[in-house]
Amino acid sequence: MRQLKVDRLFHQAKLLPQSFLWLVILLVITGLITVFAACSPSSSNKLTRQPKTAIIDQLYSTQPNGGFITEVSQALENYGFAVDVYRGAEVTVDLYRRLPKYGYKLIIFRAHSGLIRAEGQKRLKTAIFTNEPYSRKKYLTEQLNYMLPMVRVKEGEPFFFGIDSKFVTESMDGRFDDTLVIITGCSCLYFNDMAQAFICKGASVYLAWDRTVDADYVDEASTYLIRELCQDGLIVKKAVNRTMAEKGRDPTYRASLRYFPLQSGDKTLKQLISG
């Protein structure tokens, strides 16, 4: 009985118009192609994925500025970024260590920074503060290799862990993906050590001030800079020049905004984060 049914179905299939059979075959092939495309990664999907920004607000505990976070976040969201904010006690050594793995296309450090004496040497080096209290018992290997300096804002205040350029190149996990880095602290482009470390780690451009800055001035100037960078077609060099023309040097310390490397100045934000 079963063989009879199969024979009838086969006979009926042979009686179907040839054009209909080709239509069925075409639909099956189309469906398979669609499923394959949906399951396979593609470069176009990578390009259209929403880029992410991190704002690292290390100053939140001592010098909070909600207006800065709100205005910068709004400008970036209007551009198309998803924005993550890390505040106060969230700003740890391990947060800095994991930053390349999070896939951020733009990272803004609102953090204390400055020049410190390299251990056992006369030369100075650049350091960025965390909000993690210093301890001799933590991160022993990195401390022994002079990657995590003890830092504090002024005498009499507690020490925190800082990171230096060696930490960026040797202890950060993974690589940045054409990430634009902005540091709003002091003297992060007095020397090029920190800038070179971030570029070596995969950043596309590094923007910072070359001397000590006042917090109110640099918050205002950085907000203006980010708005300029978010304008379509505006290259980094023009965004920096407009910021300096509008806000001027730091009125107290005469710090100027700079970028590194110089060849990145001819690119727009979109070009820099697209690789």
GROMACS .gro file of C-alpha atoms in nm:
model
  275
    1MET     CA    1   0.000   0.000   0.000
    2ARG     CA    2   0.286   0.241   0.091
    3GLN     CA    3   0.464   0.166  -0.237
    4LEU     CA    4   0.146   0.251  -0.426
    5LYS     CA    5   0.124   0.595  -0.258
    6VAL     CA    6   0.486   0.673  -0.336
    7ASP     CA    7   0.436   0.574  -0.699
    8ARG     CA    8   0.131   0.801  -0.724
    9LEU     CA    9   0.320   1.097  -0.574
   10PHE     CA   10   0.611   1.043  -0.811
   11HIS     CA   11   0.370   1.019  -1.103
   12GLN     CA   12   0.196   1.342  -0.996
   13ALA     CA   13   0.531   1.520  -0.964
   14LYS     CA   14   0.618   1.422  -1.318
   15LEU     CA   15   0.290   1.569  -1.437
   16LEU     CA   16   0.365   1.914  -1.285
   17PRO     CA   17   0.457   2.184  -1.537
   18GLN     CA   18   0.834   2.214  -1.581
   19SER     CA   19   0.821   2.588  -1.508
   20PHE     CA   20   0.659   2.518  -1.172
   21LEU     CA   21   0.933   2.271  -1.079
   22TRP     CA   22   1.199   2.529  -1.161
   23LEU     CA   23   1.013   2.784  -0.945
   24VAL     CA   24   1.017   2.543  -0.650
   25ILE     CA   25   1.391   2.481  -0.696
   26LEU     CA   26   1.459   2.854  -0.718
   27LEU     CA   27   1.265   2.922  -0.396
   28VAL     CA   28   1.458   2.651  -0.212
   29ILE     CA   29   1.793   2.789  -0.328
   30THR     CA   30   1.691   3.144  -0.234
   31GLY     CA   31   1.590   3.029   0.114
   32LEU     CA   32   1.924   2.853   0.166
   33ILE     CA   33   2.116   3.163   0.059
   34THR     CA   34   1.913   3.380   0.300
   35VAL     CA   35   1.978   3.146   0.592
   36PHE     CA   36   2.351   3.132   0.512
   37ALA     CA   37   2.376   3.510   0.491
   38ALA     CA   38   2.194   3.554   0.822
   39CYS     CA   39   2.427   3.313   1.000
   40SER     CA   40   2.754   3.438   0.850
   41PRO     CA   41   2.947   3.744   0.974
   42SER     CA   42   3.005   4.013   0.714
   43SER     CA   43   3.209   4.327   0.684
   44SER     CA   44   2.894   4.530   0.613
   45ASN     CA   45   2.741   4.421   0.944
   46LYS     CA   46   3.062   4.528   1.121
   47LEU     CA   47   3.052   4.871   0.961
   48THR     CA   48   2.687   4.932   1.046
   49ARG     CA   49   2.711   4.814   1.409
   50GLN     CA   50   2.651   5.101   1.653
   51PRO     CA   51   2.985   5.237   1.776
   52LYS     CA   52   3.041   5.268   2.152
   53THR     CA   53   3.197   5.540   2.366
   54ALA     CA   54   3.334   5.518   2.720
   55ILE     CA   55   3.348   5.825   2.943
   56ILE     CA   56   3.579   5.748   3.235
   57ASP     CA   57   3.496   6.001   3.505
   58GLN     CA   58   3.772   5.947   3.760
   59LEU     CA   59   3.709   6.299   3.893
   60TYR     CA   60   3.348   6.218   3.986
   61SER     CA   61   3.427   6.163   4.356
   62THR     CA   62   3.613   6.490   4.411
   63GLN     CA   63   3.517   6.723   4.125
   64PRO     CA   64   3.183   6.606   3.982
   65ASN     CA   65   3.045   6.782   3.677
   66GLY     CA   66   2.711   6.636   3.575
   67GLY     CA   67   2.671   6.900   3.308
   68PHE     CA   68   2.984   6.782   3.127
   69ILE     CA   69   2.866   6.420   3.125
   70THR     CA   70   2.516   6.517   3.007
   71GLU     CA   71   2.628   6.750   2.729
   72VAL     CA   72   2.903   6.523   2.597
   73SER     CA   73   2.678   6.217   2.610
   74GLN     CA   74   2.405   6.401   2.421
   75ALA     CA   75   2.645   6.513   2.147
   76LEU     CA   76   2.782   6.161   2.107
   77GLU     CA   77   2.438   5.996   2.108
   78ASN     CA   78   2.318   6.242   1.844
   79TYR     CA   79   2.617   6.138   1.633
   80GLY     CA   80   2.523   5.772   1.672
   81PHE     CA   81   2.732   5.644   1.963
   82ALA     CA   82   2.612   5.431   2.251
   83VAL     CA   83   2.765   5.584   2.565
   84ASP     CA   84   2.890   5.404   2.877
   85VAL     CA   85   2.994   5.610   3.180
   86TYR     CA   86   3.229   5.483   3.453
   87ARG     CA   87   3.231   5.691   3.770
   88GLY     CA   88   3.431   5.719   4.088
   89ALA     CA   89   3.509   5.385   4.246
   90GLU     CA   90   3.439   5.205   3.917
   91VAL     CA   91   3.761   5.352   3.780
   92THR     CA   92   4.007   5.079   3.880
   93VAL     CA   93   4.325   4.923   3.748
   94ASP     CA   94   4.122   4.631   3.614
   95LEU     CA   95   3.886   4.865   3.428
   96TYR     CA   96   4.184   5.021   3.251
   97ARG     CA   97   4.327   4.678   3.184
   98ARG     CA   98   4.008   4.556   3.010
   99LEU     CA   99   3.937   4.866   2.801
  100PRO     CA  100   4.063   4.728   2.466
  101LYS     CA  101   3.839   4.421   2.501
  102TYR     CA  102   3.520   4.629   2.524
  103GLY     CA  103   3.537   4.749   2.164
  104TYR     CA  104   3.505   5.121   2.232
  105LYS     CA  105   3.559   5.348   1.932
  106LEU     CA  106   3.601   5.658   2.148
  107ILE     CA  107   3.733   5.679   2.504
  108ILE     CA  108   3.727   6.001   2.705
  109PHE     CA  109   3.933   6.010   3.024
  110ARG     CA  110   3.805   6.279   3.261
  111ALA     CA  111   4.083   6.201   3.505
  112HIS     CA  112   4.371   6.342   3.701
  113SER     CA  113   4.699   6.293   3.520
  114GLY     CA  114   5.045   6.440   3.517
  115LEU     CA  115   5.418   6.388   3.513
  116ILE     CA  116   5.588   6.173   3.775
  117ARG     CA  117   5.943   6.061   3.837
  118ALA     CA  118   6.018   5.719   3.693
  119GLU     CA  119   6.133   5.479   3.966
  120GLY     CA  120   6.510   5.493   4.013
  121GLN     CA  121   6.554   5.737   3.724
  122LYS     CA  122   6.582   6.111   3.672
  123ARG     CA  123   6.347   6.122   3.376
  124LEU     CA  124   5.976   6.199   3.404
  125LYS     CA  125   5.690   5.996   3.261
  126THR     CA  126   5.316   6.046   3.212
  127ALA     CA  127   5.067   5.885   3.450
  128ILE     CA  128   4.685   5.866   3.450
  129PHE     CA  129   4.508   5.824   3.783
  130THR     CA  130   4.267   5.550   3.881
  131ASN     CA  131   4.037   5.581   4.182
  132GLU     CA  132   4.170   5.260   4.335
  133PRO     CA  133   4.353   5.322   4.665
  134TYR     CA  134   4.717   5.222   4.651
  135SER     CA  135   4.820   4.895   4.818
  136ARG     CA  136   5.160   4.728   4.827
  137LYS     CA  137   4.988   4.388   4.826
  138LYS     CA  138   4.806   4.418   4.493
  139TYR     CA  139   4.928   4.374   4.136
  140LEU     CA  140   5.273   4.274   4.257
  141THR     CA  141   5.418   4.181   3.918
  142GLU     CA  142   5.310   4.510   3.760
  143GLN     CA  143   5.438   4.709   4.056
  144LEU     CA  144   5.776   4.534   4.038
  145ASN     CA  145   5.789   4.621   3.668
  146TYR     CA  146   5.709   4.989   3.738
  147MET     CA  147   5.377   4.992   3.550
  148LEU     CA  148   5.155   5.112   3.837
  149PRO     CA  149   5.301   5.421   4.000
  150MET     CA  150   5.176   5.562   4.330
  151VAL     CA  151   4.999   5.890   4.254
  152ARG     CA  152   4.827   6.162   4.450
  153VAL     CA  153   4.704   6.510   4.372
  154LYS     CA  154   4.903   6.688   4.645
  155GLU     CA  155   5.090   6.623   4.965
  156GLY     CA  156   4.881   6.506   5.257
  157GLU     CA  157   4.625   6.331   5.037
  158PRO     CA  158   4.600   5.951   5.000
  159PHE     CA  159   4.783   5.763   4.727
  160PHE     CA  160   4.606   5.586   4.439
  161PHE     CA  161   4.723   5.355   4.167
  162GLY     CA  162   4.817   5.524   3.844
  163ILE     CA  163   4.896   5.371   3.507
  164ASP     CA  164   5.186   5.461   3.279
  165SER     CA  165   5.267   5.398   2.914
  166LYS     CA  166   5.424   5.061   2.991
  167PHE     CA  167   5.097   4.946   3.147
  168VAL     CA  168   4.912   5.046   2.829
  169THR     CA  169   5.141   4.849   2.598
  170GLU     CA  170   5.208   4.546   2.819
  171SER     CA  171   4.918   4.500   3.062
  172MET     CA  172   4.607   4.610   2.874
  173ASP     CA  173   4.423   4.306   2.735
  174GLY     CA  174   4.391   4.292   2.358
  175ARG     CA  175   4.411   4.583   2.116
  176PHE     CA  176   4.205   4.892   2.047
  177ASP     CA  177   4.010   4.896   1.721
  178ASP     CA  178   4.098   5.234   1.566
  179THR     CA  179   3.987   5.401   1.887
  180LEU     CA  180   3.999   5.778   1.932
  181VAL     CA  181   4.140   5.865   2.277
  182ILE     CA  182   4.082   6.199   2.452
  183ILE     CA  183   4.243   6.275   2.789
  184THR     CA  184   4.124   6.589   2.965
  185GLY     CA  185   4.380   6.580   3.247
  186CYS     CA  186   4.711   6.758   3.293
  187SER     CA  187   5.023   6.729   3.077
  188CYS     CA  188   4.929   6.416   2.883
  189LEU     CA  189   5.098   6.555   2.573
  190TYR     CA  190   5.391   6.728   2.742
  191PHE     CA  191   5.578   6.412   2.643
  192ASN     CA  192   5.467   6.166   2.376
  193ASP     CA  193   5.514   5.851   2.586
  194MET     CA  194   5.147   5.791   2.667
  195ALA     CA  195   5.034   5.896   2.320
  196GLN     CA  196   5.277   5.657   2.152
  197ALA     CA  197   5.163   5.374   2.381
  198PHE     CA  198   4.796   5.415   2.288
  199ILE     CA  199   4.877   5.439   1.917
  200CYS     CA  200   5.098   5.130   1.944
  201LYS     CA  201   4.802   4.955   2.110
  202GLY     CA  202   4.571   5.029   1.816
  203ALA     CA  203   4.429   5.377   1.880
  204SER     CA  204   4.387   5.595   1.570
  205VAL     CA  205   4.449   5.934   1.733
  206TYR     CA  206   4.525   6.069   2.080
  207LEU     CA  207   4.418   6.416   2.195
  208ALA     CA  208   4.533   6.582   2.518
  209TRP     CA  209   4.667   6.902   2.676
  210ASP     CA  210   5.039   6.972   2.695
  211ARG     CA  211   5.053   7.130   3.042
  212THR     CA  212   4.861   7.156   3.367
  213VAL     CA  213   4.494   7.250   3.321
  214ASP     CA  214   4.221   7.389   3.543
  215ALA     CA  215   3.924   7.150   3.575
  216ASP     CA  216   3.656   7.407   3.485
  217TYR     CA  217   3.845   7.527   3.178
  218VAL     CA  218   3.924   7.180   3.046
  219ASP     CA  219   3.568   7.052   3.096
  220GLU     CA  220   3.435   7.343   2.893
  221ALA     CA  221   3.701   7.316   2.623
  222SER     CA  222   3.661   6.938   2.597
  223THR     CA  223   3.285   6.969   2.556
  224TYR     CA  224   3.340   7.214   2.271
  225LEU     CA  225   3.602   6.985   2.113
  226ILE     CA  226   3.373   6.682   2.116
  227ARG     CA  227   3.089   6.878   1.958
  228GLU     CA  228   3.327   6.989   1.683
  229LEU     CA  229   3.452   6.635   1.623
  230CYS     CA  230   3.091   6.519   1.584
  231GLN     CA  231   3.031   6.755   1.293
  232ASP     CA  232   3.021   6.566   0.964
  233GLY     CA  233   3.322   6.629   0.744
  234LEU     CA  234   3.525   6.823   1.003
  235ILE     CA  235   3.881   6.691   1.034
  236VAL     CA  236   4.065   6.662   1.365
  237LYS     CA  237   4.304   6.948   1.289
  238LYS     CA  238   4.018   7.191   1.230
  239ALA     CA  239   3.830   7.070   1.538
  240VAL     CA  240   4.138   7.132   1.752
  241ASN     CA  241   4.207   7.471   1.592
  242ARG     CA  242   3.847   7.582   1.638
  243THR     CA  243   3.854   7.474   2.002
  244MET     CA  244   4.170   7.670   2.068
  245ALA     CA  245   4.036   7.973   1.881
  246GLU     CA  246   3.708   7.967   2.076
  247LYS     CA  247   3.834   7.868   2.424
  248GLY     CA  248   4.197   7.975   2.409
  249ARG     CA  249   4.477   7.837   2.621
  250ASP     CA  250   4.419   7.751   2.982
  251PRO     CA  251   4.403   8.097   3.144
  252THR     CA  252   4.616   7.995   3.444
  253TYR     CA  253   4.869   7.744   3.312
  254ARG     CA  254   4.869   7.832   2.940
  255ALA     CA  255   4.810   7.472   2.833
  256SER     CA  256   4.724   7.399   2.470
  257LEU     CA  257   4.526   7.116   2.312
  258ARG     CA  258   4.729   6.891   2.081
  259TYR     CA  259   4.689   6.565   1.891
  260PHE     CA  260   4.913   6.272   1.801
  261PRO     CA  261   5.015   6.151   1.547
  262LEU     CA  262   5.014   6.455   1.322
  263GLN     CA  263   4.900   6.261   1.013
  264SER     CA  264   4.570   6.186   1.187
  265GLY     CA  265   4.484   6.555   1.180
  266ASP     CA  266   4.359   6.530   0.821
  267LYS     CA  267   4.092   6.273   0.904
  268THR     CA  268   3.737   6.304   1.031
  269LEU     CA  269   3.595   6.121   1.330
  270LYS     CA  270   3.411   5.883   1.094
  271GLN     CA  271   3.729   5.802   0.904
  272LEU     CA  272   3.932   5.749   1.221
  273ILE     CA  273   3.693   5.502   1.384
  274SER     CA  274   3.629   5.313   1.059
  275GLY     CA  275   3.989   5.202   1.016
   0.00000   0.00000   0.00000
